[in-house]
Amino acid sequence: MKKLRLEDSEIRAIKEIATKVFGEKCRVFIFGSRTNLELKGGDIDIFIEVPEIKNVTSKKVEFLVELKEQIGEQKIDLIVATPDCQKPICLEAREKGVEI
């Protein structure tokens, strides 16, 4: 896996909480500035691909609350979409992001 500007414990927490909240079939990508090892700082851009969207707002809140409890206060951008999403942000996350 390509190296990310995240601690191993942060990567593990993101993946574990995503699986718990969104299910075993979800795919999790980190994209944006945290995939560039030469940059500093920046928010954590997370794209979670789920087979179907159900109760997405409450699940996003649950995910973000649990994640902040695990890794501390950080700026996190979270996108949840299905595999058929063709919005530019979905395409960018899949093409340029790192699946964890």
PDB file of C-alpha atoms in Angstrom:
ATOM      1  CA  MET A   1       0.000   0.000   0.000  1.00  0.00           C
ATOM      2  CA  LYS A   2       1.197   3.493  -0.838  1.00  0.00           C
ATOM      3  CA  LYS A   3       2.403   5.407   2.218  1.00  0.00           C
ATOM      4  CA  LEU A   4       0.068   7.993   3.664  1.00  0.00           C
ATOM      5  CA  ARG A   5       0.707  10.937   5.964  1.00  0.00           C
ATOM      6  CA  LEU A   6      -1.202   9.207   8.731  1.00  0.00           C
ATOM      7  CA  GLU A   7      -0.070   7.096  11.661  1.00  0.00           C
ATOM      8  CA  ASP A   8      -0.667   3.351  11.351  1.00  0.00           C
ATOM      9  CA  SER A   9      -3.001   3.604  14.359  1.00  0.00           C
ATOM     10  CA  GLU A  10      -5.056   6.286  12.556  1.00  0.00           C
ATOM     11  CA  ILE A  11      -5.335   4.171   9.400  1.00  0.00           C
ATOM     12  CA  ARG A  12      -6.364   1.156  11.458  1.00  0.00           C
ATOM     13  CA  ALA A  13      -8.984   3.196  13.370  1.00  0.00           C
ATOM     14  CA  ILE A  14     -10.463   4.627  10.158  1.00  0.00           C
ATOM     15  CA  LYS A  15     -10.810   1.187   8.578  1.00  0.00           C
ATOM     16  CA  GLU A  16     -12.137  -0.546  11.701  1.00  0.00           C
ATOM     17  CA  ILE A  17     -14.732   2.120  12.476  1.00  0.00           C
ATOM     18  CA  ALA A  18     -15.848   2.300   8.834  1.00  0.00           C
ATOM     19  CA  THR A  19     -16.361  -1.465   8.778  1.00  0.00           C
ATOM     20  CA  LYS A  20     -18.256  -1.357  12.078  1.00  0.00           C
ATOM     21  CA  VAL A  21     -20.546   1.505  11.023  1.00  0.00           C
ATOM     22  CA  PHE A  22     -20.980   0.886   7.272  1.00  0.00           C
ATOM     23  CA  GLY A  23     -20.520  -2.898   7.114  1.00  0.00           C
ATOM     24  CA  GLU A  24     -17.992  -5.446   5.901  1.00  0.00           C
ATOM     25  CA  LYS A  25     -18.571  -4.633   2.226  1.00  0.00           C
ATOM     26  CA  CYS A  26     -17.526  -0.990   2.453  1.00  0.00           C
ATOM     27  CA  ARG A  27     -14.355   0.205   0.735  1.00  0.00           C
ATOM     28  CA  VAL A  28     -12.360   3.004   2.342  1.00  0.00           C
ATOM     29  CA  PHE A  29     -10.093   5.444   0.504  1.00  0.00           C
ATOM     30  CA  ILE A  30      -7.875   8.242   1.782  1.00  0.00           C
ATOM     31  CA  PHE A  31      -7.435  10.953  -0.835  1.00  0.00           C
ATOM     32  CA  GLY A  32      -6.324  14.558  -1.110  1.00  0.00           C
ATOM     33  CA  SER A  33      -3.313  16.090   0.605  1.00  0.00           C
ATOM     34  CA  ARG A  34      -2.700  13.175   2.992  1.00  0.00           C
ATOM     35  CA  THR A  35      -1.603  11.046   0.021  1.00  0.00           C
ATOM     36  CA  ASN A  36       1.230  13.486  -0.766  1.00  0.00           C
ATOM     37  CA  LEU A  37       4.218  12.732   1.457  1.00  0.00           C
ATOM     38  CA  GLU A  38       5.866  16.078   0.665  1.00  0.00           C
ATOM     39  CA  LEU A  39       3.086  18.230   2.102  1.00  0.00           C
ATOM     40  CA  LYS A  40       2.457  19.086   5.745  1.00  0.00           C
ATOM     41  CA  GLY A  41      -0.812  19.309   7.660  1.00  0.00           C
ATOM     42  CA  GLY A  42      -4.142  19.288   5.894  1.00  0.00           C
ATOM     43  CA  ASP A  43      -7.445  17.667   6.642  1.00  0.00           C
ATOM     44  CA  ILE A  44      -8.115  13.956   6.337  1.00  0.00           C
ATOM     45  CA  ASP A  45     -10.218  13.288   3.233  1.00  0.00           C
ATOM     46  CA  ILE A  46     -12.061   9.974   3.559  1.00  0.00           C
ATOM     47  CA  PHE A  47     -14.203   8.379   0.853  1.00  0.00           C
ATOM     48  CA  ILE A  48     -16.298   5.384   1.885  1.00  0.00           C
ATOM     49  CA  GLU A  49     -17.968   3.350  -0.842  1.00  0.00           C
ATOM     50  CA  VAL A  50     -21.004   1.383   0.320  1.00  0.00           C
ATOM     51  CA  PRO A  51     -23.240  -1.045  -1.597  1.00  0.00           C
ATOM     52  CA  GLU A  52     -26.334   0.986  -0.723  1.00  0.00           C
ATOM     53  CA  ILE A  53     -27.152   4.216   1.057  1.00  0.00           C
ATOM     54  CA  LYS A  54     -29.310   3.676   4.151  1.00  0.00           C
ATOM     55  CA  ASN A  55     -29.445   6.004   7.158  1.00  0.00           C
ATOM     56  CA  VAL A  56     -26.369   7.739   5.782  1.00  0.00           C
ATOM     57  CA  THR A  57     -26.609  10.902   7.882  1.00  0.00           C
ATOM     58  CA  SER A  58     -26.786   9.089  11.213  1.00  0.00           C
ATOM     59  CA  LYS A  59     -24.044   6.680  10.139  1.00  0.00           C
ATOM     60  CA  LYS A  60     -21.766   9.556   9.112  1.00  0.00           C
ATOM     61  CA  VAL A  61     -22.259  11.184  12.513  1.00  0.00           C
ATOM     62  CA  GLU A  62     -21.598   7.882  14.302  1.00  0.00           C
ATOM     63  CA  PHE A  63     -18.436   7.328  12.244  1.00  0.00           C
ATOM     64  CA  LEU A  64     -17.086  10.837  12.864  1.00  0.00           C
ATOM     65  CA  VAL A  65     -17.817  10.761  16.609  1.00  0.00           C
ATOM     66  CA  GLU A  66     -16.142   7.366  17.063  1.00  0.00           C
ATOM     67  CA  LEU A  67     -13.187   8.355  14.899  1.00  0.00           C
ATOM     68  CA  LYS A  68     -12.568  11.565  16.839  1.00  0.00           C
ATOM     69  CA  GLU A  69     -12.722   9.570  20.087  1.00  0.00           C
ATOM     70  CA  GLN A  70      -9.996   7.284  18.700  1.00  0.00           C
ATOM     71  CA  ILE A  71      -7.642   9.705  16.932  1.00  0.00           C
ATOM     72  CA  GLY A  72      -8.438  13.035  18.549  1.00  0.00           C
ATOM     73  CA  GLU A  73      -9.725  16.291  17.146  1.00  0.00           C
ATOM     74  CA  GLN A  74      -8.796  16.638  13.471  1.00  0.00           C
ATOM     75  CA  LYS A  75     -10.403  18.222  10.421  1.00  0.00           C
ATOM     76  CA  ILE A  76     -12.067  15.369   8.552  1.00  0.00           C
ATOM     77  CA  ASP A  77     -13.944  15.516   5.257  1.00  0.00           C
ATOM     78  CA  LEU A  78     -16.136  12.453   4.795  1.00  0.00           C
ATOM     79  CA  ILE A  79     -17.875  11.365   1.617  1.00  0.00           C
ATOM     80  CA  VAL A  80     -20.093   8.284   1.507  1.00  0.00           C
ATOM     81  CA  ALA A  81     -21.338   7.065  -1.873  1.00  0.00           C
ATOM     82  CA  THR A  82     -22.296   3.971  -3.839  1.00  0.00           C
ATOM     83  CA  PRO A  83     -20.078   2.363  -6.510  1.00  0.00           C
ATOM     84  CA  ASP A  84     -22.132   3.954  -9.305  1.00  0.00           C
ATOM     85  CA  CYS A  85     -21.376   7.522  -8.155  1.00  0.00           C
ATOM     86  CA  GLN A  86     -19.917   9.449 -11.101  1.00  0.00           C
ATOM     87  CA  LYS A  87     -19.545  12.846  -9.420  1.00  0.00           C
ATOM     88  CA  PRO A  88     -16.063  14.332  -9.903  1.00  0.00           C
ATOM     89  CA  ILE A  89     -15.216  13.929  -6.204  1.00  0.00           C
ATOM     90  CA  CYS A  90     -16.111  10.216  -6.292  1.00  0.00           C
ATOM     91  CA  LEU A  91     -14.016   9.659  -9.408  1.00  0.00           C
ATOM     92  CA  GLU A  92     -11.060  11.549  -7.922  1.00  0.00           C
ATOM     93  CA  ALA A  93     -11.213   9.609  -4.652  1.00  0.00           C
ATOM     94  CA  ARG A  94     -11.243   6.255  -6.449  1.00  0.00           C
ATOM     95  CA  GLU A  95      -8.594   7.151  -9.050  1.00  0.00           C
ATOM     96  CA  LYS A  96      -6.124   9.148  -6.954  1.00  0.00           C
ATOM     97  CA  GLY A  97      -6.917   7.922  -3.467  1.00  0.00           C
ATOM     98  CA  VAL A  98      -5.314   5.099  -1.530  1.00  0.00           C
ATOM     99  CA  GLU A  99      -7.587   2.241  -0.529  1.00  0.00           C
ATOM    100  CA  ILE A 100      -6.973   1.100   3.026  1.00  0.00           C
TER     101      ILE A 100
END
